[in-house]
PDB file of C-alpha atoms and ligand atoms in Angstrom:
ATOM      1  CA  UNK A   1      32.402  10.403  23.346  1.00 89.00           C
ATOM      2  CA  UNK A   2      29.570   8.415  24.929  1.00 91.00           C
ATOM      3  CA  UNK A   3      26.989  10.365  26.929  1.00 85.00           C
ATOM      4  CA  UNK A   4      24.456   8.669  29.185  1.00 89.00           C
ATOM      5  CA  UNK A   5      21.487  10.633  30.519  1.00 85.00           C
ATOM      6  CA  UNK A   6      18.532   9.545  32.612  1.00 91.00           C
ATOM      7  CA  UNK A   7      15.653  11.636  31.341  1.00 91.00           C
ATOM      8  CA  UNK A   8      13.650  11.817  34.544  1.00 86.00           C
ATOM      9  CA  UNK A   9      16.496  12.432  36.967  1.00 81.00           C
ATOM     10  CA  UNK A  10      17.398  15.943  38.013  1.00 76.00           C
ATOM     11  CA  UNK A  11      15.857  19.248  37.010  1.00 78.00           C
ATOM     12  CA  UNK A  12      17.605  19.709  33.630  1.00 83.00           C
ATOM     13  CA  UNK A  13      15.477  20.899  30.669  1.00 94.00           C
ATOM     14  CA  UNK A  14      13.767  18.334  28.498  1.00 96.00           C
ATOM     15  CA  UNK A  15      12.071  18.671  25.109  1.00 98.00           C
ATOM     16  CA  UNK A  16       9.110  16.361  24.574  1.00 98.00           C
ATOM     17  CA  UNK A  17       8.333  15.089  21.066  1.00 98.00           C
ATOM     18  CA  UNK A  18       4.621  14.343  20.816  1.00 98.00           C
ATOM     19  CA  UNK A  19       3.192  11.876  18.266  1.00 98.00           C
ATOM     20  CA  UNK A  20      -0.274  13.058  17.201  1.00 98.00           C
ATOM     21  CA  UNK A  21      -3.199  11.345  15.400  1.00 98.00           C
ATOM     22  CA  UNK A  22      -2.839  10.431  11.704  1.00 98.00           C
ATOM     23  CA  UNK A  23      -6.586  10.770  11.215  1.00 97.00           C
ATOM     24  CA  UNK A  24      -8.530   9.422  14.157  1.00 97.00           C
ATOM     25  CA  UNK A  25      -8.666  12.005  16.935  1.00 96.00           C
ATOM     26  CA  UNK A  26      -9.404   9.417  19.620  1.00 96.00           C
ATOM     27  CA  UNK A  27      -5.869   8.080  19.172  1.00 97.00           C
ATOM     28  CA  UNK A  28      -4.429  10.920  21.226  1.00 97.00           C
ATOM     29  CA  UNK A  29      -3.268   9.341  24.454  1.00 97.00           C
ATOM     30  CA  UNK A  30      -3.907  10.449  28.044  1.00 97.00           C
ATOM     31  CA  UNK A  31      -0.121  10.869  28.459  1.00 97.00           C
ATOM     32  CA  UNK A  32       0.102  13.128  25.390  1.00 98.00           C
ATOM     33  CA  UNK A  33      -2.709  15.257  26.817  1.00 98.00           C
ATOM     34  CA  UNK A  34      -0.987  15.412  30.216  1.00 98.00           C
ATOM     35  CA  UNK A  35       2.285  16.593  28.631  1.00 97.00           C
ATOM     36  CA  UNK A  36       0.423  19.229  26.596  1.00 98.00           C
ATOM     37  CA  UNK A  37      -1.323  20.395  29.751  1.00 98.00           C
ATOM     38  CA  UNK A  38       1.931  20.889  31.643  1.00 96.00           C
ATOM     39  CA  UNK A  39       3.721  22.582  28.679  1.00 97.00           C
ATOM     40  CA  UNK A  40       3.798  26.342  28.504  1.00 97.00           C
ATOM     41  CA  UNK A  41       4.747  26.361  24.820  1.00 98.00           C
ATOM     42  CA  UNK A  42       3.826  24.008  22.016  1.00 98.00           C
ATOM     43  CA  UNK A  43       6.245  24.229  19.117  1.00 98.00           C
ATOM     44  CA  UNK A  44       4.720  22.838  15.942  1.00 98.00           C
ATOM     45  CA  UNK A  45       5.101  22.322  12.203  1.00 98.00           C
ATOM     46  CA  UNK A  46       1.952  24.321  11.421  1.00 98.00           C
ATOM     47  CA  UNK A  47       0.407  26.633  14.013  1.00 98.00           C
ATOM     48  CA  UNK A  48      -3.024  26.533  12.335  1.00 97.00           C
ATOM     49  CA  UNK A  49      -3.245  22.724  12.315  1.00 97.00           C
ATOM     50  CA  UNK A  50      -1.872  22.281  15.813  1.00 98.00           C
ATOM     51  CA  UNK A  51      -3.919  25.240  17.095  1.00 98.00           C
ATOM     52  CA  UNK A  52      -7.028  23.445  15.850  1.00 97.00           C
ATOM     53  CA  UNK A  53      -5.994  20.153  17.464  1.00 97.00           C
ATOM     54  CA  UNK A  54      -5.274  21.890  20.780  1.00 98.00           C
ATOM     55  CA  UNK A  55      -8.562  23.766  20.803  1.00 97.00           C
ATOM     56  CA  UNK A  56     -10.458  20.521  20.051  1.00 96.00           C
ATOM     57  CA  UNK A  57      -8.710  19.085  23.110  1.00 96.00           C
ATOM     58  CA  UNK A  58      -9.634  22.165  25.154  1.00 97.00           C
ATOM     59  CA  UNK A  59      -6.122  23.664  25.455  1.00 97.00           C
ATOM     60  CA  UNK A  60      -4.933  27.182  24.813  1.00 96.00           C
ATOM     61  CA  UNK A  61      -1.129  27.335  24.586  1.00 98.00           C
ATOM     62  CA  UNK A  62       1.556  29.655  23.269  1.00 98.00           C
ATOM     63  CA  UNK A  63       2.554  28.304  19.851  1.00 98.00           C
ATOM     64  CA  UNK A  64       5.956  28.477  18.155  1.00 98.00           C
ATOM     65  CA  UNK A  65       6.218  27.720  14.446  1.00 98.00           C
ATOM     66  CA  UNK A  66       9.027  25.264  13.620  1.00 98.00           C
ATOM     67  CA  UNK A  67       8.865  23.782  10.126  1.00 97.00           C
ATOM     68  CA  UNK A  68      11.131  22.500   7.362  1.00 95.00           C
ATOM     69  CA  UNK A  69      12.112  26.005   6.208  1.00 96.00           C
ATOM     70  CA  UNK A  70      12.807  27.683   9.583  1.00 97.00           C
ATOM     71  CA  UNK A  71      13.823  24.696  11.730  1.00 96.00           C
ATOM     72  CA  UNK A  72      17.351  25.996  12.351  1.00 94.00           C
ATOM     73  CA  UNK A  73      16.281  29.448  13.564  1.00 95.00           C
ATOM     74  CA  UNK A  74      13.185  28.200  15.407  1.00 97.00           C
ATOM     75  CA  UNK A  75      15.226  25.582  17.271  1.00 97.00           C
ATOM     76  CA  UNK A  76      17.490  28.331  18.660  1.00 97.00           C
ATOM     77  CA  UNK A  77      14.418  30.032  20.095  1.00 97.00           C
ATOM     78  CA  UNK A  78      13.140  26.733  21.538  1.00 98.00           C
ATOM     79  CA  UNK A  79      16.562  25.890  23.030  1.00 98.00           C
ATOM     80  CA  UNK A  80      16.715  29.330  24.642  1.00 98.00           C
ATOM     81  CA  UNK A  81      13.232  28.906  26.206  1.00 98.00           C
ATOM     82  CA  UNK A  82      14.140  25.446  27.514  1.00 98.00           C
ATOM     83  CA  UNK A  83      17.347  26.860  29.030  1.00 97.00           C
ATOM     84  CA  UNK A  84      15.259  29.480  30.827  1.00 97.00           C
ATOM     85  CA  UNK A  85      13.343  26.625  32.442  1.00 96.00           C
ATOM     86  CA  UNK A  86      10.208  26.903  30.281  1.00 97.00           C
ATOM     87  CA  UNK A  87       8.347  23.721  29.433  1.00 97.00           C
ATOM     88  CA  UNK A  88       8.187  23.109  25.676  1.00 98.00           C
ATOM     89  CA  UNK A  89       6.844  20.203  23.615  1.00 98.00           C
ATOM     90  CA  UNK A  90       7.049  19.743  19.833  1.00 98.00           C
ATOM     91  CA  UNK A  91       4.500  18.194  17.452  1.00 98.00           C
ATOM     92  CA  UNK A  92       4.349  17.891  13.664  1.00 98.00           C
ATOM     93  CA  UNK A  93       1.089  17.845  11.682  1.00 98.00           C
ATOM     94  CA  UNK A  94       0.474  14.112  12.125  1.00 98.00           C
ATOM     95  CA  UNK A  95       2.200  11.039  13.507  1.00 98.00           C
ATOM     96  CA  UNK A  96       5.741  11.245  14.808  1.00 98.00           C
ATOM     97  CA  UNK A  97       7.846  14.369  14.477  1.00 98.00           C
ATOM     98  CA  UNK A  98      11.085  13.621  12.599  1.00 98.00           C
ATOM     99  CA  UNK A  99       9.535  10.745  10.614  1.00 98.00           C
ATOM    100  CA  UNK A 100       9.135  12.224   7.099  1.00 98.00           C
ATOM    101  CA  UNK A 101       8.382  15.401   9.055  1.00 98.00           C
ATOM    102  CA  UNK A 102      10.435  18.190  10.639  1.00 98.00           C
ATOM    103  CA  UNK A 103      11.952  17.558  14.059  1.00 98.00           C
ATOM    104  CA  UNK A 104      15.350  15.927  13.636  1.00 97.00           C
ATOM    105  CA  UNK A 105      17.298  19.214  13.415  1.00 97.00           C
ATOM    106  CA  UNK A 106      15.472  20.495  16.498  1.00 98.00           C
ATOM    107  CA  UNK A 107      16.425  17.312  18.364  1.00 98.00           C
ATOM    108  CA  UNK A 108      20.075  17.622  17.279  1.00 97.00           C
ATOM    109  CA  UNK A 109      20.165  21.275  18.358  1.00 97.00           C
ATOM    110  CA  UNK A 110      18.712  20.425  21.766  1.00 97.00           C
ATOM    111  CA  UNK A 111      21.253  17.641  22.286  1.00 96.00           C
ATOM    112  CA  UNK A 112      24.129  19.920  21.209  1.00 96.00           C
ATOM    113  CA  UNK A 113      22.987  22.364  23.867  1.00 96.00           C
ATOM    114  CA  UNK A 114      22.795  19.823  26.674  1.00 94.00           C
ATOM    115  CA  UNK A 115      18.997  19.553  26.570  1.00 96.00           C
ATOM    116  CA  UNK A 116      17.514  16.089  26.924  1.00 96.00           C
ATOM    117  CA  UNK A 117      14.850  14.784  24.535  1.00 97.00           C
ATOM    118  CA  UNK A 118      12.014  12.345  25.239  1.00 97.00           C
ATOM    119  CA  UNK A 119       9.343  10.920  22.925  1.00 97.00           C
ATOM    120  CA  UNK A 120       5.687  10.453  23.813  1.00 98.00           C
ATOM    121  CA  UNK A 121       4.355   7.465  21.843  1.00 98.00           C
ATOM    122  CA  UNK A 122       1.447   7.607  19.433  1.00 98.00           C
ATOM    123  CA  UNK A 123       0.258   6.814  15.893  1.00 98.00           C
ATOM    124  CA  UNK A 124       2.556   6.311  12.905  1.00 98.00           C
ATOM    125  CA  UNK A 125       1.372   5.594   9.353  1.00 98.00           C
ATOM    126  CA  UNK A 126       4.294   3.322   8.379  1.00 98.00           C
ATOM    127  CA  UNK A 127       3.882   0.939  11.303  1.00 98.00           C
ATOM    128  CA  UNK A 128       0.081   0.793  10.986  1.00 98.00           C
ATOM    129  CA  UNK A 129       0.477  -0.106   7.294  1.00 98.00           C
ATOM    130  CA  UNK A 130       3.210  -2.677   7.898  1.00 98.00           C
ATOM    131  CA  UNK A 131       1.347  -4.401  10.726  1.00 98.00           C
ATOM    132  CA  UNK A 132      -1.859  -4.610   8.654  1.00 98.00           C
ATOM    133  CA  UNK A 133      -0.115  -5.565   5.406  1.00 98.00           C
ATOM    134  CA  UNK A 134       0.312  -9.256   6.152  1.00 98.00           C
ATOM    135  CA  UNK A 135       3.782  -9.081   4.569  1.00 98.00           C
ATOM    136  CA  UNK A 136       6.837 -10.319   6.452  1.00 98.00           C
ATOM    137  CA  UNK A 137       7.472  -7.787   9.221  1.00 98.00           C
ATOM    138  CA  UNK A 138      10.503  -9.506  10.796  1.00 98.00           C
ATOM    139  CA  UNK A 139      12.821  -7.045   9.075  1.00 98.00           C
ATOM    140  CA  UNK A 140      11.732  -3.946   7.224  1.00 98.00           C
ATOM    141  CA  UNK A 141      13.220  -0.912   5.541  1.00 98.00           C
ATOM    142  CA  UNK A 142      11.426   2.433   5.779  1.00 98.00           C
ATOM    143  CA  UNK A 143      12.139   4.604   2.754  1.00 98.00           C
ATOM    144  CA  UNK A 144       9.450   7.271   3.180  1.00 98.00           C
ATOM    145  CA  UNK A 145       8.933   9.462   0.114  1.00 98.00           C
ATOM    146  CA  UNK A 146      10.785   8.709  -3.104  1.00 98.00           C
ATOM    147  CA  UNK A 147      12.373  11.708  -4.808  1.00 97.00           C
ATOM    148  CA  UNK A 148      10.008  13.675  -7.052  1.00 95.00           C
ATOM    149  CA  UNK A 149      12.759  13.855  -9.709  1.00 97.00           C
ATOM    150  CA  UNK A 150      12.402  10.767 -11.958  1.00 96.00           C
ATOM    151  CA  UNK A 151      16.170  10.189 -12.343  1.00 97.00           C
ATOM    152  CA  UNK A 152      16.779  10.378  -8.569  1.00 98.00           C
ATOM    153  CA  UNK A 153      13.684   8.257  -7.873  1.00 98.00           C
ATOM    154  CA  UNK A 154      14.927   5.562 -10.279  1.00 97.00           C
ATOM    155  CA  UNK A 155      18.369   5.636  -8.669  1.00 98.00           C
ATOM    156  CA  UNK A 156      16.777   5.177  -5.223  1.00 98.00           C
ATOM    157  CA  UNK A 157      14.713   2.251  -6.536  1.00 98.00           C
ATOM    158  CA  UNK A 158      17.792   0.698  -8.090  1.00 97.00           C
ATOM    159  CA  UNK A 159      19.408   0.642  -4.645  1.00 97.00           C
ATOM    160  CA  UNK A 160      16.247  -0.725  -3.007  1.00 98.00           C
ATOM    161  CA  UNK A 161      15.846  -3.456  -5.646  1.00 97.00           C
ATOM    162  CA  UNK A 162      18.208  -5.911  -3.939  1.00 96.00           C
ATOM    163  CA  UNK A 163      16.962  -5.391  -0.356  1.00 97.00           C
ATOM    164  CA  UNK A 164      15.535  -8.526   1.222  1.00 97.00           C
ATOM    165  CA  UNK A 165      13.501  -6.677   3.865  1.00 98.00           C
ATOM    166  CA  UNK A 166       9.910  -5.528   3.336  1.00 98.00           C
ATOM    167  CA  UNK A 167      10.029  -1.933   2.042  1.00 98.00           C
ATOM    168  CA  UNK A 168       7.743   0.910   3.148  1.00 98.00           C
ATOM    169  CA  UNK A 169       7.056   4.023   1.058  1.00 98.00           C
ATOM    170  CA  UNK A 170       4.979   7.119   1.771  1.00 98.00           C
ATOM    171  CA  UNK A 171       3.108   8.617  -1.167  1.00 97.00           C
ATOM    172  CA  UNK A 172       0.641  11.360  -1.973  1.00 94.00           C
ATOM    173  CA  UNK A 173      -2.369  10.927  -4.309  1.00 94.00           C
ATOM    174  CA  UNK A 174      -1.164  13.325  -7.012  1.00 95.00           C
ATOM    175  CA  UNK A 175       1.788  11.153  -8.039  1.00 94.00           C
ATOM    176  CA  UNK A 176       0.635   7.667  -7.038  1.00 97.00           C
ATOM    177  CA  UNK A 177       0.166   6.561 -10.693  1.00 96.00           C
ATOM    178  CA  UNK A 178       3.733   7.425 -11.694  1.00 97.00           C
ATOM    179  CA  UNK A 179       5.132   5.919  -8.508  1.00 97.00           C
ATOM    180  CA  UNK A 180       3.300   2.613  -8.995  1.00 98.00           C
ATOM    181  CA  UNK A 181       4.631   2.395 -12.568  1.00 97.00           C
ATOM    182  CA  UNK A 182       8.185   3.140 -11.365  1.00 98.00           C
ATOM    183  CA  UNK A 183       7.887   0.544  -8.582  1.00 98.00           C
ATOM    184  CA  UNK A 184       6.810  -2.173 -11.023  1.00 96.00           C
ATOM    185  CA  UNK A 185       9.532  -1.152 -13.485  1.00 96.00           C
ATOM    186  CA  UNK A 186      12.268  -1.433 -10.854  1.00 97.00           C
ATOM    187  CA  UNK A 187      11.031  -4.190  -8.511  1.00 96.00           C
ATOM    188  CA  UNK A 188       8.931  -6.399 -10.810  1.00 95.00           C
ATOM    189  CA  UNK A 189       5.887  -8.472  -9.946  1.00 94.00           C
ATOM    190  CA  UNK A 190       6.137  -8.489  -6.137  1.00 96.00           C
ATOM    191  CA  UNK A 191       3.344  -8.836  -3.576  1.00 97.00           C
ATOM    192  CA  UNK A 192       2.433  -5.380  -2.258  1.00 98.00           C
ATOM    193  CA  UNK A 193      -0.191  -3.541  -0.229  1.00 98.00           C
ATOM    194  CA  UNK A 194      -1.513   0.002  -0.475  1.00 98.00           C
ATOM    195  CA  UNK A 195      -2.799   1.161   2.929  1.00 98.00           C
ATOM    196  CA  UNK A 196      -5.012   4.207   2.435  1.00 98.00           C
ATOM    197  CA  UNK A 197      -6.641   6.633   4.860  1.00 98.00           C
ATOM    198  CA  UNK A 198      -5.507   4.666   7.902  1.00 98.00           C
ATOM    199  CA  UNK A 199      -7.544   5.106  11.091  1.00 98.00           C
ATOM    200  CA  UNK A 200     -10.121   7.191   9.144  1.00 98.00           C
ATOM    201  CA  UNK A 201     -13.675   6.390   8.028  1.00 97.00           C
ATOM    202  CA  UNK A 202     -12.505   5.423   4.516  1.00 96.00           C
ATOM    203  CA  UNK A 203      -9.569   3.253   5.608  1.00 98.00           C
ATOM    204  CA  UNK A 204      -8.733   0.725   2.871  1.00 98.00           C
ATOM    205  CA  UNK A 205      -6.114  -1.988   2.340  1.00 98.00           C
ATOM    206  CA  UNK A 206      -5.511  -2.879  -1.328  1.00 98.00           C
ATOM    207  CA  UNK A 207      -3.679  -6.202  -1.537  1.00 98.00           C
ATOM    208  CA  UNK A 208      -2.175  -7.633  -4.706  1.00 97.00           C
ATOM    209  CA  UNK A 209       1.092  -7.293  -6.551  1.00 97.00           C
ATOM    210  CA  UNK A 210       2.894  -4.412  -8.251  1.00 97.00           C
ATOM    211  CA  UNK A 211       1.891  -5.580 -11.730  1.00 96.00           C
ATOM    212  CA  UNK A 212      -1.787  -5.799 -10.789  1.00 96.00           C
ATOM    213  CA  UNK A 213      -1.633  -2.311  -9.267  1.00 97.00           C
ATOM    214  CA  UNK A 214      -0.963  -0.871 -12.752  1.00 97.00           C
ATOM    215  CA  UNK A 215      -4.605  -1.623 -13.574  1.00 97.00           C
ATOM    216  CA  UNK A 216      -5.931   0.416 -10.612  1.00 97.00           C
ATOM    217  CA  UNK A 217      -7.949   3.502 -11.463  1.00 97.00           C
ATOM    218  CA  UNK A 218      -5.792   6.192  -9.801  1.00 95.00           C
ATOM    219  CA  UNK A 219      -8.825   8.458  -9.362  1.00 95.00           C
ATOM    220  CA  UNK A 220      -9.954   5.975  -6.684  1.00 96.00           C
ATOM    221  CA  UNK A 221      -6.673   6.353  -4.806  1.00 96.00           C
ATOM    222  CA  UNK A 222      -7.474   9.501  -2.889  1.00 95.00           C
ATOM    223  CA  UNK A 223      -6.235  10.673   0.480  1.00 96.00           C
ATOM    224  CA  UNK A 224      -3.100   9.604   2.291  1.00 97.00           C
ATOM    225  CA  UNK A 225      -1.410   6.298   1.598  1.00 98.00           C
ATOM    226  CA  UNK A 226       1.476   4.020   2.392  1.00 98.00           C
ATOM    227  CA  UNK A 227       2.837   1.407  -0.034  1.00 98.00           C
ATOM    228  CA  UNK A 228       4.338  -1.735   1.477  1.00 98.00           C
ATOM    229  CA  UNK A 229       6.305  -4.025  -0.874  1.00 98.00           C
ATOM    230  CA  UNK A 230       7.748  -7.482  -0.302  1.00 98.00           C
ATOM    231  CA  UNK A 231      11.556  -7.641  -0.239  1.00 98.00           C
ATOM    232  CA  UNK A 232      13.619  -9.461  -2.869  1.00 96.00           C
ATOM    233  CA  UNK A 233      13.211 -13.210  -2.578  1.00 91.00           C
ATOM    234  CA  UNK A 234      15.975 -15.709  -3.276  1.00 80.00           C
ATOM    235  CA  UNK A 235      15.553 -17.316  -6.718  1.00 70.00           C
ATOM    236  CA  UNK A 236      14.386 -20.895  -6.266  1.00 66.00           C
ATOM    237  CA  UNK A 237      16.973 -23.568  -6.936  1.00 70.00           C
ATOM    238  CA  UNK A 238      15.946 -25.057 -10.282  1.00 71.00           C
ATOM    239  CA  UNK A 239      15.066 -28.672 -10.452  1.00 83.00           C
ATOM    240  CA  UNK A 240      15.454 -28.931 -14.220  1.00 87.00           C
ATOM    241  CA  UNK A 241      13.688 -32.268 -14.418  1.00 88.00           C
ATOM    242  CA  UNK A 242      10.584 -30.908 -12.691  1.00 89.00           C
ATOM    243  CA  UNK A 243      10.493 -27.919 -15.068  1.00 91.00           C
ATOM    244  CA  UNK A 244      10.828 -30.111 -18.165  1.00 91.00           C
ATOM    245  CA  UNK A 245       8.112 -32.491 -16.885  1.00 91.00           C
ATOM    246  CA  UNK A 246       5.733 -29.580 -16.261  1.00 92.00           C
ATOM    247  CA  UNK A 247       6.494 -28.092 -19.674  1.00 92.00           C
ATOM    248  CA  UNK A 248       5.970 -31.451 -21.378  1.00 92.00           C
ATOM    249  CA  UNK A 249       2.637 -31.905 -19.614  1.00 93.00           C
ATOM    250  CA  UNK A 250       1.408 -28.539 -20.924  1.00 94.00           C
ATOM    251  CA  UNK A 251       2.750 -29.182 -24.449  1.00 92.00           C
ATOM    252  CA  UNK A 252       1.218 -32.678 -24.537  1.00 92.00           C
ATOM    253  CA  UNK A 253      -2.153 -31.226 -23.586  1.00 93.00           C
ATOM    254  CA  UNK A 254      -2.030 -29.180 -26.798  1.00 93.00           C
ATOM    255  CA  UNK A 255      -1.073 -25.793 -25.348  1.00 92.00           C
ATOM    256  CA  UNK A 256       1.155 -23.778 -27.691  1.00 93.00           C
ATOM    257  CA  UNK A 257       4.807 -23.437 -26.672  1.00 92.00           C
ATOM    258  CA  UNK A 258       4.732 -19.719 -25.728  1.00 92.00           C
ATOM    259  CA  UNK A 259       1.737 -20.219 -23.437  1.00 94.00           C
ATOM    260  CA  UNK A 260       3.183 -23.488 -22.042  1.00 93.00           C
ATOM    261  CA  UNK A 261       6.381 -21.634 -21.051  1.00 93.00           C
ATOM    262  CA  UNK A 262       4.400 -18.850 -19.367  1.00 91.00           C
ATOM    263  CA  UNK A 263       2.149 -21.305 -17.499  1.00 92.00           C
ATOM    264  CA  UNK A 264       5.118 -23.402 -16.363  1.00 91.00           C
ATOM    265  CA  UNK A 265       6.866 -20.314 -14.982  1.00 87.00           C
ATOM    266  CA  UNK A 266       3.691 -19.307 -13.129  1.00 86.00           C
ATOM    267  CA  UNK A 267       2.957 -22.810 -11.812  1.00 89.00           C
ATOM    268  CA  UNK A 268       6.473 -23.259 -10.450  1.00 86.00           C
ATOM    269  CA  UNK A 269       6.941 -19.554  -9.494  1.00 78.00           C
ATOM    270  CA  UNK A 270      10.139 -19.275 -11.475  1.00 83.00           C
ATOM    271  CA  UNK A 271      11.551 -16.925 -14.047  1.00 81.00           C
ATOM    272  CA  UNK A 272      10.124 -17.291 -17.591  1.00 85.00           C
ATOM    273  CA  UNK A 273      13.585 -16.944 -19.158  1.00 84.00           C
ATOM    274  CA  UNK A 274      14.796 -19.995 -17.257  1.00 85.00           C
ATOM    275  CA  UNK A 275      11.891 -22.033 -18.609  1.00 90.00           C
ATOM    276  CA  UNK A 276      12.510 -20.729 -22.115  1.00 91.00           C
ATOM    277  CA  UNK A 277      16.175 -21.761 -22.193  1.00 88.00           C
ATOM    278  CA  UNK A 278      15.263 -25.242 -20.904  1.00 90.00           C
ATOM    279  CA  UNK A 279      12.543 -25.467 -23.550  1.00 91.00           C
ATOM    280  CA  UNK A 280      15.130 -24.714 -26.235  1.00 91.00           C
ATOM    281  CA  UNK A 281      17.618 -27.290 -24.972  1.00 88.00           C
ATOM    282  CA  UNK A 282      15.087 -30.066 -24.195  1.00 88.00           C
ATOM    283  CA  UNK A 283      12.601 -29.706 -27.039  1.00 86.00           C
ATOM    284  CA  UNK A 284      13.901 -27.564 -29.855  1.00 78.00           C
ATOM    285  CA  UNK A 285      17.558 -28.602 -30.122  1.00 68.00           C
ATOM    286  CA  UNK A 286      16.531 -32.255 -30.428  1.00 61.00           C
ATOM    287  CA  UNK A 287      14.311 -31.642 -33.430  1.00 58.00           C
TER     288      UNK A 287
HETATM  289  N1  SAM B   1       5.038  11.820  10.607  1.00 59.36           N
HETATM  290  C1  SAM B   1       4.089  10.980   9.951  1.00 59.36           C
HETATM  291  C2  SAM B   1       4.161   9.551  10.532  1.00 59.36           C
HETATM  292  O1  SAM B   1       4.723   9.368  11.612  1.00 59.36           O
HETATM  293  O2  SAM B   1       3.597   8.637   9.948  1.00 59.36           O
HETATM  294  C3  SAM B   1       4.276  11.006   8.453  1.00 59.36           C
HETATM  295  C4  SAM B   1       4.116  12.370   7.850  1.00 59.36           C
HETATM  296  S1  SAM B   1       4.365  12.431   6.123  1.00 59.36           S
HETATM  297  C5  SAM B   1       4.521  14.162   5.841  1.00 59.36           C
HETATM  298  C6  SAM B   1       2.769  12.182   5.464  1.00 59.36           C
HETATM  299  C7  SAM B   1       2.653  10.844   4.741  1.00 59.36           C
HETATM  300  O3  SAM B   1       2.428   9.809   5.693  1.00 59.36           O
HETATM  301  C8  SAM B   1       1.470  10.770   3.797  1.00 59.36           C
HETATM  302  O4  SAM B   1       1.783  11.291   2.512  1.00 59.36           O
HETATM  303  C9  SAM B   1       1.207   9.279   3.741  1.00 59.36           C
HETATM  304  O5  SAM B   1       2.122   8.632   2.896  1.00 59.36           O
HETATM  305  C10 SAM B   1       1.504   8.874   5.192  1.00 59.36           C
HETATM  306  N2  SAM B   1       0.263   8.983   6.004  1.00 59.36           N
HETATM  307  C11 SAM B   1      -0.012   9.884   6.958  1.00 59.36           C
HETATM  308  N3  SAM B   1      -1.229   9.650   7.480  1.00 59.36           N
HETATM  309  C12 SAM B   1      -1.739   8.572   6.829  1.00 59.36           C
HETATM  310  C13 SAM B   1      -2.963   7.851   6.910  1.00 59.36           C
HETATM  311  N4  SAM B   1      -3.928   8.189   7.748  1.00 59.36           N
HETATM  312  N5  SAM B   1      -3.114   6.785   6.086  1.00 59.36           N
HETATM  313  C14 SAM B   1      -2.154   6.415   5.215  1.00 59.36           C
HETATM  314  N6  SAM B   1      -0.991   7.069   5.104  1.00 59.36           N
HETATM  315  C15 SAM B   1      -0.778   8.130   5.897  1.00 59.36           C
END
């Protein structure tokens, strides 16, 4: 059944979801501050982190803990307060609640109880990384964290392998090395960007491709990071004559066959196996 609700019409209770800074404190917006000011309760993923943020902003509010492991029970308490007419807003540790963070079960519980939900815009690591990546942002797929179990991670990558959209992953420094190896293994030599410590003093964009990333010293990949990877590209239609001409040019210049095949594939941005089979049919089978 379709339900249509105008959020700012009538006195019914409304839960605000607040996006908070992903590093740079000055990215908290005047609207976010205004909503905090008018809220009696701030529900949050971590009361210590949010308590610190609120005190830096000069607020003292009643805090309710609502995290991954107590979201169901905590949402009942939040729903009950909202029904009593109390003003409550929810924030996770950084960025948007419900985006690789708790919040979605709270939202569902509010909606099931006739409570409206509104979002207050702010920073988000995935969109910052995508916008700064320089990769095609027309269509993108946000995957967030890959599973920490290798077999599940590889299954996820297998499904992602054929996606044409740019793909966005979240990752933490302690498993970045293994993740980069798994990405190259499943997706091959694709252009990619690691966006590290966004909005912070040590913000860094590392641009290259998944194969080149294997040579990165992982001890230099500290802090928080997002990996953005180009989607699967259509294989180029092969103009066999052009490939054979390029191969012949390399062979005639004295380059050995193995190297000539590799260079031809790189020059024409095509698969090495395609060049190899043409090499066999055009040069070897005639000998
Ligand atoms: N809710 C957040 C959002 O809207 O972006 C994401 C929270 S998720 C638990 C944390 C992950 O987001 C990190 O492991 C990292 O992949 C990414 N992240 C968060 N802050 C970041 C930053 N300043 N720079 C790069 N990546 C960041």
